[in-house]
XYZ file of C-alpha atoms in Angstrom:
713
model
C -33.602 32.544 -30.073
C -36.540 35.396 -29.409
C -39.566 36.173 -32.163
C -40.369 39.876 -31.567
C -42.039 41.189 -33.726
C -43.121 45.100 -32.889
C -43.658 48.806 -33.780
C -40.680 50.010 -31.774
C -38.136 53.273 -32.197
C -36.850 55.359 -29.842
C -37.043 59.519 -29.829
C -36.977 62.103 -26.908
C -39.494 63.697 -27.814
C -43.055 63.334 -26.028
C -46.437 64.179 -28.724
C -49.774 66.042 -26.924
C -52.699 66.514 -29.542
C -56.112 67.448 -28.185
C -54.159 69.134 -24.849
C -51.299 69.627 -22.568
C -47.886 68.583 -23.203
C -46.738 66.324 -20.653
C -43.006 65.604 -21.376
C -42.241 62.441 -17.848
C -39.605 62.235 -16.311
C -37.904 58.511 -16.403
C -36.537 56.821 -14.114
C -32.946 54.951 -13.700
C -34.292 51.905 -14.778
C -35.287 53.416 -18.784
C -33.058 56.578 -19.107
C -31.857 53.894 -21.925
C -34.602 54.619 -23.948
C -34.753 58.556 -24.171
C -31.380 58.805 -25.775
C -29.860 62.571 -26.170
C -30.494 63.644 -29.354
C -26.768 63.138 -30.763
C -27.450 60.006 -30.277
C -30.513 59.516 -32.212
C -28.052 60.188 -35.918
C -28.435 57.219 -38.016
C -25.747 54.205 -38.094
C -22.872 54.264 -40.720
C -25.290 51.068 -42.031
C -27.318 50.372 -45.253
C -30.563 51.355 -43.684
C -33.150 50.301 -46.714
C -32.384 46.928 -45.900
C -32.823 46.609 -42.241
C -30.454 43.158 -42.207
C -28.685 42.149 -38.955
C -26.800 45.444 -36.804
C -23.701 45.248 -35.007
C -25.047 47.735 -32.911
C -27.290 45.573 -30.879
C -31.190 46.777 -29.958
C -30.164 50.489 -29.115
C -29.089 51.883 -33.394
C -31.645 49.076 -34.007
C -34.133 50.521 -32.839
C -33.132 53.798 -33.788
C -33.627 52.893 -36.985
C -37.325 51.747 -36.881
C -39.048 54.452 -38.646
C -43.258 53.339 -37.176
C -43.554 55.944 -34.329
C -41.185 58.450 -35.841
C -43.064 58.679 -39.337
C -47.268 57.422 -38.393
C -48.936 54.095 -39.313
C -49.776 55.319 -42.428
C -46.774 54.882 -43.958
C -44.672 52.211 -45.126
C -41.149 54.191 -46.221
C -40.314 51.009 -48.172
C -37.749 51.720 -51.466
C -39.651 51.919 -54.641
C -38.609 49.649 -56.549
C -39.478 46.792 -53.904
C -42.741 48.184 -53.579
C -43.326 48.135 -57.811
C -42.496 44.433 -57.444
C -44.346 43.550 -55.439
C -46.871 45.078 -56.519
C -46.478 43.655 -60.489
C -45.682 40.374 -59.247
C -49.264 40.959 -57.734
C -51.378 41.367 -60.797
C -48.828 38.416 -62.419
C -49.694 35.745 -59.972
C -53.574 37.268 -60.144
C -53.819 36.525 -63.120
C -52.180 32.859 -63.448
C -54.012 32.072 -60.949
C -57.482 33.570 -62.662
C -56.566 31.923 -65.540
C -55.925 28.085 -64.164
C -59.395 27.975 -62.520
C -61.095 29.310 -66.234
C -59.935 26.083 -67.656
C -60.075 24.434 -64.544
C -63.852 25.449 -64.547
C -64.550 25.460 -68.725
C -62.634 21.561 -67.973
C -65.419 20.410 -65.055
C -68.430 22.191 -66.363
C -68.173 20.560 -70.034
C -67.031 16.738 -69.020
C -70.740 17.344 -66.453
C -72.804 19.296 -69.165
C -70.874 16.276 -72.442
C -72.515 13.316 -69.964
C -75.935 15.046 -68.837
C -77.025 15.948 -73.329
C -75.004 11.726 -73.477
C -77.906 10.951 -71.119
C -80.297 12.277 -72.315
C -80.009 11.690 -75.648
C -79.318 7.998 -75.123
C -82.190 7.410 -72.331
C -83.934 9.641 -72.006
C -84.705 13.281 -69.981
C -85.218 12.298 -66.472
C -81.697 9.819 -66.518
C -79.900 12.987 -67.883
C -81.685 14.833 -64.520
C -79.983 12.160 -62.509
C -76.696 11.999 -63.920
C -76.468 16.079 -63.735
C -77.121 15.623 -60.182
C -74.423 12.507 -59.231
C -72.558 15.474 -61.018
C -72.762 18.010 -58.898
C -73.097 16.666 -55.576
C -69.283 14.568 -56.259
C -67.826 18.581 -56.886
C -70.091 19.630 -54.075
C -68.315 16.508 -51.585
C -65.086 17.284 -52.664
C -65.780 21.223 -51.766
C -67.207 20.465 -48.925
C -64.674 18.560 -47.218
C -61.594 19.920 -48.153
C -63.302 22.939 -46.475
C -64.008 21.581 -43.056
C -61.203 18.817 -42.547
C -58.435 21.194 -43.948
C -59.741 24.963 -44.180
C -62.842 26.213 -41.780
C -62.270 29.740 -42.654
C -62.322 28.992 -46.372
C -66.906 28.948 -46.337
C -67.382 31.986 -47.934
C -67.016 34.695 -50.002
C -64.597 35.945 -47.806
C -64.945 39.691 -48.498
C -65.998 40.406 -44.955
C -62.668 38.978 -43.374
C -61.309 40.746 -46.441
C -62.515 44.380 -45.781
C -61.834 44.254 -42.082
C -57.897 43.435 -43.107
C -58.257 46.179 -45.415
C -59.765 48.447 -43.007
C -56.872 48.329 -40.086
C -58.234 44.987 -38.154
C -55.583 42.243 -37.624
C -57.053 38.551 -39.110
C -55.085 35.632 -38.275
C -55.404 32.539 -40.222
C -57.127 34.498 -42.890
C -54.347 34.420 -45.464
C -51.597 31.159 -45.757
C -50.742 29.489 -48.618
C -53.305 26.914 -47.301
C -55.561 29.652 -47.058
C -55.182 30.290 -50.500
C -54.997 26.818 -52.255
C -58.013 25.679 -50.893
C -59.846 27.970 -51.981
C -59.698 28.145 -55.150
C -59.906 25.099 -55.281
C -63.076 25.131 -53.820
C -64.181 28.406 -55.943
C -63.888 26.426 -58.420
C -65.755 22.972 -57.425
C -68.666 25.582 -56.129
C -69.125 26.915 -59.115
C -68.677 23.399 -61.128
C -70.496 22.201 -59.420
C -74.050 24.806 -60.641
C -74.232 26.322 -56.956
C -75.967 30.496 -57.605
C -72.697 32.066 -56.603
C -69.577 32.972 -58.946
C -66.707 33.681 -58.820
C -65.553 36.838 -57.985
C -65.833 37.412 -54.008
C -63.499 34.477 -53.561
C -60.858 35.805 -56.129
C -61.335 39.268 -54.738
C -59.332 37.633 -51.319
C -57.674 35.031 -53.471
C -56.240 38.069 -55.027
C -55.153 39.822 -52.006
C -53.749 36.002 -50.738
C -51.727 36.589 -52.790
C -50.248 40.038 -52.688
C -50.321 38.948 -48.469
C -47.832 35.675 -49.634
C -46.304 38.381 -51.765
C -44.900 40.855 -49.322
C -44.484 37.778 -46.662
C -41.834 36.333 -48.971
C -40.293 40.114 -50.432
C -41.255 42.450 -47.903
C -40.162 40.999 -44.114
C -36.305 41.417 -45.179
C -36.326 45.516 -45.270
C -39.282 45.579 -42.173
C -36.602 43.436 -39.543
C -33.189 43.485 -37.283
C -31.710 41.151 -35.193
C -31.222 42.977 -31.339
C -30.003 41.602 -28.353
C -32.699 41.283 -25.721
C -31.772 40.649 -21.580
C -29.076 38.706 -23.759
C -30.711 37.115 -26.231
C -30.131 37.773 -29.757
C -33.719 38.113 -31.319
C -35.390 38.970 -34.419
C -37.364 42.531 -34.840
C -40.244 42.638 -37.074
C -41.811 46.761 -36.896
C -45.530 45.599 -37.735
C -46.159 48.905 -38.100
C -44.375 49.288 -41.676
C -44.824 46.282 -43.142
C -49.123 46.219 -42.273
C -49.125 49.731 -44.195
C -47.332 47.750 -47.352
C -48.629 44.630 -47.257
C -52.794 46.505 -46.553
C -51.453 48.647 -49.810
C -50.902 45.678 -51.646
C -54.043 44.036 -50.647
C -56.080 46.218 -52.169
C -54.348 45.442 -55.748
C -54.251 42.458 -55.026
C -58.463 42.980 -54.907
C -58.565 45.143 -58.038
C -56.975 42.751 -60.002
C -59.594 39.472 -59.514
C -62.113 42.402 -60.547
C -60.400 43.557 -63.397
C -59.732 40.056 -65.066
C -62.882 37.734 -64.189
C -64.766 41.083 -65.831
C -62.351 42.550 -68.648
C -62.784 46.039 -66.720
C -59.491 47.453 -65.868
C -61.395 50.162 -64.177
C -63.973 48.543 -62.707
C -61.646 46.642 -60.437
C -60.575 50.768 -58.864
C -63.360 52.066 -58.843
C -64.964 48.492 -56.868
C -61.457 48.346 -54.244
C -61.904 52.033 -53.941
C -65.679 51.852 -52.867
C -64.572 48.866 -50.771
C -62.044 49.852 -48.579
C -63.708 52.853 -48.471
C -61.505 56.434 -48.916
C -60.611 56.759 -45.763
C -57.820 53.854 -45.848
C -57.399 54.572 -49.182
C -53.582 55.930 -50.011
C -52.423 58.210 -51.654
C -50.083 55.387 -53.497
C -52.774 53.247 -54.591
C -54.509 54.637 -58.259
C -51.801 55.206 -59.352
C -50.748 51.511 -57.915
C -53.592 49.881 -58.403
C -54.489 51.832 -62.566
C -50.848 50.086 -63.890
C -51.527 46.643 -61.881
C -54.669 46.388 -63.166
C -53.178 47.223 -66.910
C -50.651 44.593 -66.134
C -53.181 41.954 -65.040
C -55.752 42.306 -68.025
C -52.937 42.459 -70.706
C -51.181 39.584 -69.229
C -54.589 37.781 -69.587
C -55.582 38.857 -73.063
C -52.285 37.538 -73.553
C -52.749 33.777 -72.406
C -55.185 33.694 -73.787
C -53.591 34.505 -77.118
C -50.928 31.447 -76.436
C -54.039 28.974 -76.049
C -55.585 30.099 -79.236
C -58.698 31.593 -77.856
C -60.348 34.845 -77.097
C -59.970 36.718 -73.985
C -64.379 37.117 -74.688
C -65.148 33.565 -74.044
C -63.984 33.542 -70.100
C -66.014 37.111 -69.174
C -69.424 38.576 -69.216
C -68.771 40.765 -72.906
C -69.984 41.739 -76.036
C -67.669 40.447 -79.147
C -68.826 43.066 -81.246
C -70.878 45.555 -81.237
C -74.509 44.918 -80.747
C -78.471 46.696 -80.677
C -78.610 48.408 -77.092
C -80.404 52.001 -78.001
C -82.897 53.243 -75.603
C -85.289 55.946 -75.916
C -86.444 58.370 -74.517
C -90.262 56.983 -74.103
C -88.597 54.356 -72.006
C -87.124 56.572 -68.790
C -90.660 55.829 -66.930
C -90.546 51.808 -67.567
C -86.862 52.185 -66.739
C -87.594 54.605 -63.184
C -90.229 51.377 -62.608
C -88.422 48.795 -63.058
C -84.973 49.856 -60.923
C -87.504 51.040 -57.965
C -89.291 47.166 -58.016
C -85.395 45.542 -58.002
C -84.613 48.121 -54.966
C -87.684 46.556 -53.225
C -86.777 43.341 -54.112
C -82.708 43.629 -53.398
C -83.544 44.793 -50.413
C -85.890 41.658 -49.552
C -83.646 39.582 -50.553
C -80.568 41.011 -48.676
C -82.958 40.970 -45.672
C -83.973 36.667 -46.834
C -80.329 36.377 -46.745
C -79.381 37.328 -43.017
C -82.882 34.858 -41.911
C -81.806 32.211 -43.253
C -78.379 32.597 -42.109
C -78.980 33.251 -38.490
C -82.044 30.225 -38.883
C -78.940 27.623 -40.633
C -76.566 28.824 -37.188
C -79.194 28.470 -34.165
C -80.141 24.918 -35.967
C -76.373 23.951 -36.221
C -75.839 24.085 -33.036
C -78.026 21.798 -32.040
C -76.253 19.281 -34.060
C -72.567 21.279 -32.410
C -71.433 17.442 -30.909
C -71.486 15.663 -34.053
C -69.970 18.540 -36.309
C -69.235 18.680 -39.212
C -70.046 15.819 -40.834
C -74.228 17.240 -40.655
C -72.788 20.317 -42.267
C -70.916 18.253 -45.105
C -74.249 16.799 -45.571
C -76.340 19.085 -45.503
C -74.231 21.280 -48.292
C -73.748 18.352 -50.530
C -77.849 18.066 -50.308
C -78.076 21.199 -50.916
C -75.825 20.800 -54.309
C -78.268 18.019 -55.316
C -81.191 19.996 -54.441
C -79.678 22.688 -57.219
C -79.206 20.883 -59.429
C -82.174 18.467 -60.042
C -84.451 22.096 -59.463
C -83.081 23.603 -62.282
C -83.331 20.431 -63.818
C -86.405 20.076 -63.290
C -88.376 23.708 -63.417
C -86.569 22.873 -67.250
C -88.702 20.732 -68.459
C -91.513 23.079 -67.816
C -89.802 25.618 -71.480
C -91.273 25.575 -74.750
C -88.046 24.484 -76.956
C -87.870 26.732 -79.338
C -85.372 27.249 -82.785
C -81.352 28.241 -82.599
C -82.008 32.223 -84.276
C -79.628 34.147 -85.835
C -77.649 35.228 -82.879
C -75.574 33.130 -83.542
C -75.262 32.616 -79.202
C -74.535 29.163 -77.276
C -77.919 27.954 -75.473
C -78.419 24.731 -73.635
C -80.438 22.023 -75.601
C -80.974 19.819 -72.557
C -83.815 17.872 -73.652
C -84.979 20.044 -77.291
C -83.495 18.073 -81.024
C -81.480 19.137 -82.851
C -81.594 22.611 -84.156
C -83.119 23.972 -80.776
C -83.041 25.256 -77.280
C -83.953 25.110 -73.863
C -84.412 28.566 -72.560
C -84.859 28.031 -69.756
C -82.110 25.671 -69.714
C -79.700 27.620 -70.792
C -80.368 30.126 -67.877
C -80.505 27.571 -65.008
C -78.201 25.390 -65.642
C -75.426 26.923 -67.631
C -72.388 28.510 -65.688
C -74.403 31.722 -63.975
C -70.721 34.494 -66.387
C -72.253 32.412 -69.488
C -76.100 33.065 -68.510
C -75.861 37.077 -68.121
C -73.713 36.905 -71.489
C -77.465 35.770 -73.242
C -79.343 38.233 -71.022
C -77.565 41.218 -71.669
C -77.033 40.305 -75.861
C -78.594 43.155 -77.510
C -79.200 40.816 -80.811
C -81.470 37.734 -79.107
C -84.608 39.602 -78.596
C -87.440 37.046 -79.342
C -85.209 34.114 -77.971
C -85.859 34.322 -74.623
C -89.376 34.860 -73.615
C -90.894 37.107 -70.431
C -92.155 33.871 -68.696
C -88.239 32.284 -69.631
C -87.627 34.447 -67.340
C -89.572 35.578 -64.851
C -89.156 31.274 -64.242
C -85.785 31.374 -63.963
C -85.760 34.675 -61.441
C -88.225 32.907 -59.737
C -86.172 29.446 -59.265
C -82.785 31.060 -59.221
C -83.734 33.814 -56.368
C -85.125 31.196 -54.302
C -82.296 28.417 -54.573
C -79.595 31.232 -53.990
C -82.139 32.853 -50.800
C -81.295 28.663 -49.339
C -77.582 28.788 -50.049
C -77.329 31.019 -47.675
C -74.696 30.306 -43.673
C -73.531 27.067 -46.398
C -70.141 26.488 -46.894
C -69.862 27.499 -50.244
C -67.144 29.354 -50.792
C -68.899 31.514 -54.081
C -69.662 35.179 -54.732
C -72.629 36.897 -54.646
C -71.932 39.542 -57.313
C -72.179 37.358 -60.748
C -75.306 36.143 -58.590
C -77.004 39.571 -58.265
C -75.858 40.750 -61.504
C -78.444 37.482 -62.771
C -81.369 37.998 -60.526
C -81.441 41.476 -61.855
C -81.231 40.680 -65.771
C -83.483 38.420 -64.672
C -85.590 40.086 -63.608
C -85.043 43.089 -65.982
C -85.013 41.297 -69.164
C -88.836 39.154 -68.111
C -89.928 43.055 -68.714
C -87.940 44.082 -71.092
C -90.080 40.826 -72.700
C -93.430 41.864 -71.441
C -92.959 45.491 -72.427
C -92.704 43.744 -75.857
C -94.735 42.432 -76.452
C -97.379 44.450 -75.126
C -95.644 46.875 -77.346
C -94.927 49.500 -74.898
C -91.482 50.101 -75.371
C -88.435 50.227 -78.468
C -85.834 49.724 -76.590
C -83.822 46.094 -77.097
C -84.525 43.567 -74.087
C -81.235 43.188 -73.145
C -81.445 46.964 -72.330
C -83.520 46.309 -69.832
C -81.491 43.216 -67.983
C -79.015 45.441 -68.161
C -80.614 48.202 -66.121
C -81.970 45.282 -63.604
C -78.485 43.459 -63.119
C -77.046 47.227 -61.963
C -79.641 48.452 -60.655
C -79.606 44.530 -58.087
C -76.020 44.750 -57.917
C -75.538 48.104 -56.293
C -78.520 47.189 -54.127
C -76.720 44.626 -52.203
C -73.414 45.874 -52.460
C -74.622 49.421 -51.559
C -72.086 50.895 -54.924
C -72.503 53.181 -56.816
C -69.617 53.983 -58.974
C -68.294 50.273 -59.547
C -71.548 49.021 -60.007
C -72.412 51.513 -63.127
C -68.608 50.922 -64.208
C -68.816 47.152 -64.416
C -72.141 46.654 -65.847
C -71.310 49.953 -68.527
C -67.642 47.600 -69.195
C -69.380 44.208 -69.393
C -71.650 45.543 -71.961
C -68.827 46.864 -73.887
C -70.974 49.964 -74.549
C -70.730 53.972 -73.275
C -73.915 55.062 -74.328
C -75.810 53.094 -71.445
C -74.246 54.457 -68.707
C -76.392 57.468 -68.413
C -79.934 55.164 -67.741
C -77.712 52.612 -66.088
C -76.929 55.117 -63.065
C -80.028 56.494 -63.484
C -81.624 52.872 -62.361
C -78.229 52.813 -59.532
C -79.896 56.148 -58.333
C -83.853 54.865 -57.462
C -82.903 51.228 -56.156
C -79.749 52.818 -53.914
C -82.854 55.235 -53.555
C -85.049 53.237 -52.582
C -82.429 50.313 -51.474
C -81.293 52.777 -48.229
C -84.685 53.187 -47.020
C -85.759 49.864 -45.996
C -81.638 48.226 -45.068
C -79.587 50.563 -43.348
C -75.672 49.129 -44.430
C -75.245 46.200 -47.077
C -74.675 43.083 -47.212
C -71.036 42.554 -46.737
C -71.922 45.328 -43.795
C -74.207 43.409 -42.194
C -72.553 40.232 -41.858
C -69.351 41.598 -40.828
C -72.147 43.466 -37.988
C -73.705 40.112 -36.857
C -69.668 38.160 -36.363
C -68.504 40.671 -34.538
C -65.338 41.633 -37.073
C -63.419 44.438 -35.806
C -63.892 46.691 -38.455
C -63.733 50.585 -37.179
C -66.673 52.852 -39.858
C -65.111 55.965 -41.817
C -67.342 57.802 -38.721
C -68.030 58.524 -35.128
C -71.803 57.225 -34.434
C -74.398 60.307 -33.396
C -74.440 58.693 -29.452
C -70.825 59.792 -29.309
C -71.482 63.034 -29.638
C -72.478 63.430 -25.864
C -69.018 61.728 -25.059
C -65.689 62.012 -24.424
C -62.286 60.665 -24.679
C -62.458 59.993 -21.097
C -65.672 58.193 -21.813
C -63.873 56.114 -23.720
C -61.115 54.453 -22.448
C -61.198 50.351 -21.814
C -59.272 48.768 -18.614
C -55.638 47.984 -18.934
C -52.901 46.430 -16.720
C -50.226 48.948 -16.285
C -46.939 47.676 -17.075
C -43.708 48.649 -15.230
C -40.720 49.959 -17.795
C -38.958 46.543 -16.494
C -41.334 44.615 -15.202
C -41.058 41.544 -13.415
C -41.583 38.285 -15.965
C -44.513 36.749 -13.250
C -46.200 40.471 -13.689
C -46.563 40.375 -17.244
C -48.157 36.917 -17.420
C -51.099 38.143 -15.250
C -51.453 40.818 -17.734
C -51.178 39.208 -21.092
C -54.616 36.686 -18.907
C -56.512 40.103 -19.790
C -57.310 40.789 -23.867
C -55.755 44.133 -23.877
C -53.825 44.506 -26.886
C -52.369 46.859 -25.556
C -50.111 48.093 -21.748
C -49.576 51.881 -21.280
C -45.504 51.782 -18.936
C -45.654 53.965 -16.420
C -44.158 53.648 -12.730
C -46.834 53.559 -9.648
C -47.400 57.176 -9.075
C -45.536 58.043 -12.218
C -47.183 59.326 -16.078
C -46.886 56.763 -19.229
C -44.496 56.374 -20.272
C -45.027 54.383 -23.280
C -47.748 51.971 -24.891
C -46.800 48.559 -26.210
C -47.949 46.108 -27.844
C -49.258 43.099 -27.359
C -47.218 40.763 -29.129
C -43.726 43.095 -28.164
C -44.722 42.417 -24.695
C -44.653 38.955 -26.244
C -42.056 38.984 -27.409
C -39.708 39.317 -24.507
C -41.137 36.082 -23.353
C -38.346 33.739 -22.776
C -39.308 30.545 -23.969
C -40.101 28.637 -21.303
C -42.775 30.221 -21.189
C -44.534 31.076 -24.086
C -47.718 29.607 -22.897
C -50.051 30.489 -20.879
C -50.424 29.442 -16.921
C -47.105 27.480 -17.762
C -45.488 26.327 -14.043
C -42.068 28.927 -13.120
C -39.252 28.939 -11.497
C -38.767 31.144 -8.778
C -35.666 32.511 -10.395
C -37.539 33.276 -13.583
C -40.777 34.265 -11.843
C -38.283 37.940 -10.790
C -36.544 38.132 -14.360
C -37.350 41.985 -15.785
C -38.289 41.911 -18.957
C -37.325 45.545 -20.504
C -40.627 46.271 -21.915
C -39.581 49.920 -21.788
C -36.909 48.770 -24.645
C -40.152 47.728 -26.567
C -42.678 50.436 -26.343
C -43.431 53.494 -28.478
C -42.325 55.986 -26.209
C -44.118 58.734 -28.667
C -47.969 57.625 -28.205
C -50.496 59.509 -28.848
C -50.896 61.903 -26.170
C -55.477 63.267 -26.111
C -56.328 64.884 -22.490
C -59.694 63.697 -21.001
C -62.726 65.958 -22.317
C -61.525 66.105 -25.945
C -64.639 65.383 -27.381
C -65.234 61.540 -28.267
C -65.875 62.444 -32.219
C -62.809 64.890 -32.324
C -61.052 61.795 -31.100
C -62.199 59.065 -32.527
C -60.756 60.548 -36.127
C -57.936 60.023 -35.163
C -58.528 55.766 -35.839
C -60.726 55.925 -38.303
C -58.674 58.797 -40.623
C -54.803 58.805 -39.605
C -54.921 54.538 -38.288
C -54.244 55.060 -34.921
C -53.927 52.102 -32.401
C -54.030 52.890 -29.069
C -53.685 56.767 -26.935
C -52.996 57.845 -24.367
C -55.499 59.254 -21.540
C -54.415 61.771 -19.743
C -55.317 65.122 -17.063
C -55.398 68.392 -18.314
C -52.025 68.308 -15.842
C -50.969 65.034 -17.312
C -51.136 62.535 -14.836
C -52.283 58.946 -16.707
C -56.415 58.384 -16.854
C -56.603 55.308 -19.369
C -56.104 53.814 -22.578
C -58.105 54.288 -25.550
C -57.564 51.176 -28.417
C -59.532 50.670 -31.667
C -60.452 47.464 -30.582
C -62.161 49.292 -28.184
C -63.781 52.044 -30.260
C -65.538 49.045 -32.599
C -66.795 47.583 -28.907
C -68.285 51.267 -28.019
C -69.976 51.554 -31.921
C -71.591 48.522 -31.842
């Protein structure tokens, strides 16, 4: 039994875009593909679940909707899609809650052991214990990545963004990557790496949605048919891919919603992440409902555990004093401009470190992955040791009236170490201290600035290591540290009346927006974190100034630059300016035409090329259709699935019915169509491939999405 996977259908009409219509004349070999209008009526069966059909391949193909509806329509039952949506929201909430409890237990174990060692044997012994525990967490995490799921060595955001953009990313989502990414993200945060949880959690949310779609949606888009005398399982890839990307977007939005307790922030974050080009009409309400349900479920889980949601998120538990004055606006503008420069330099430094680490890794290729394991482990030790030693520079302070939780570290009972409270603690708890409007004077300018220098340096040095952490919270912490130090310094000079926490909020949003190059999501997430909408105007002002400075220094945000450096298959929303002088013919890629019924030897030869799509045509005839690589491979006999296999003469001459798995109604454009106009078909309409013909209908070449991505770079 062969397993087929294709996006096929039959229709007698030919569609032409941007030029004269040319209807191909089928040969006798592919007469079955050009049926009469009467034969295109749906058979009497349940077309909604698309299961085993007694009507054969032709009926199955006529029941397939992809070419009729286009690549951005799934036509799945509403109750099925909503089931996947709500299951995704529930799964993300449960996963996030489990990860929070695990991190809380591991961090609590580390801190209690460290504090006990400090009390019993002194501060240096406590720092040694901190280093040993952090190193042990890091060893387990990096070994899981290197030996179980190497693709989990990072946030996964660039790859996730490429998938939501329409790319095929084999191996990105699976049961293994989901659980390894979750476990290693827990260990990375518990080990004290300068990272957050949001990046991997967004990818985990999409991964959970992907797995649910595989389980729930596939029965509705697959068909048992007979191909070349053998039963084959036919999967409508385009409908499944469209529905899966919708669900993965929902999963990512739910992840942001539960991490920051920001349902609206989750919606806006994913809107800016996938861009308006890939934001489908049904997504807005679907994400709105799912983030609401996910947040409510998180509240319910906390209630069952006897806890409160504010213990686990960056959130102001009670209304706090965060009033700002008009006289402070110039200071906010100057702060945002300076942070815009800092975030640009920070992003460039991360790119540089990642490139240096990658080049040095090439010299140790024979010994991999052990050099990576050792390097990551040593860096975890360095982070813990540096945080502990820098904390010794702080002056112990008496606990104030704010009631916030600080880290005593080397201070006597009733006092706390302000630097240790910012560096040794988790990033979420540190940001909560910085944003507070009731702890004025409890964190001095020197403590915030020293913590800023230390944390920023460690965060830059982390670039390129296989650590599954997000930079979202990390950049918020860096901006908050710098903003808090500026606010405290202004209070010392008595030139401001606004609380230092307001400066931390403005600095945090300014740093975040520059790193991600996001505006709406940055403002809303930060404002929801502090639970004070009155800060929205000055936060928006800071984001606008920081973005203007950042754009003048960096062309792209961090994730977009990573996509380009790794050459991930991501199609930009707009065509580059150099496309203005090009036409469709200039964009054609080398292709290997296949006959409607092609010998197996010819098919195997074509599959040796890197082409993703193949035109189907007679030697001197017009293009009859386009067959995807997956569809062509689905026709191969089981004995020829492997490349470069030796086949007997009878099998080599076997004819494969390529016309039965092709799309007979591809987009067809004339060779003189302007490239920017053609580009929109792929970037905005979601097309995967298009035929290029002369004005008279003669075949000129093929343009694929992958070809356009390569040309834009």
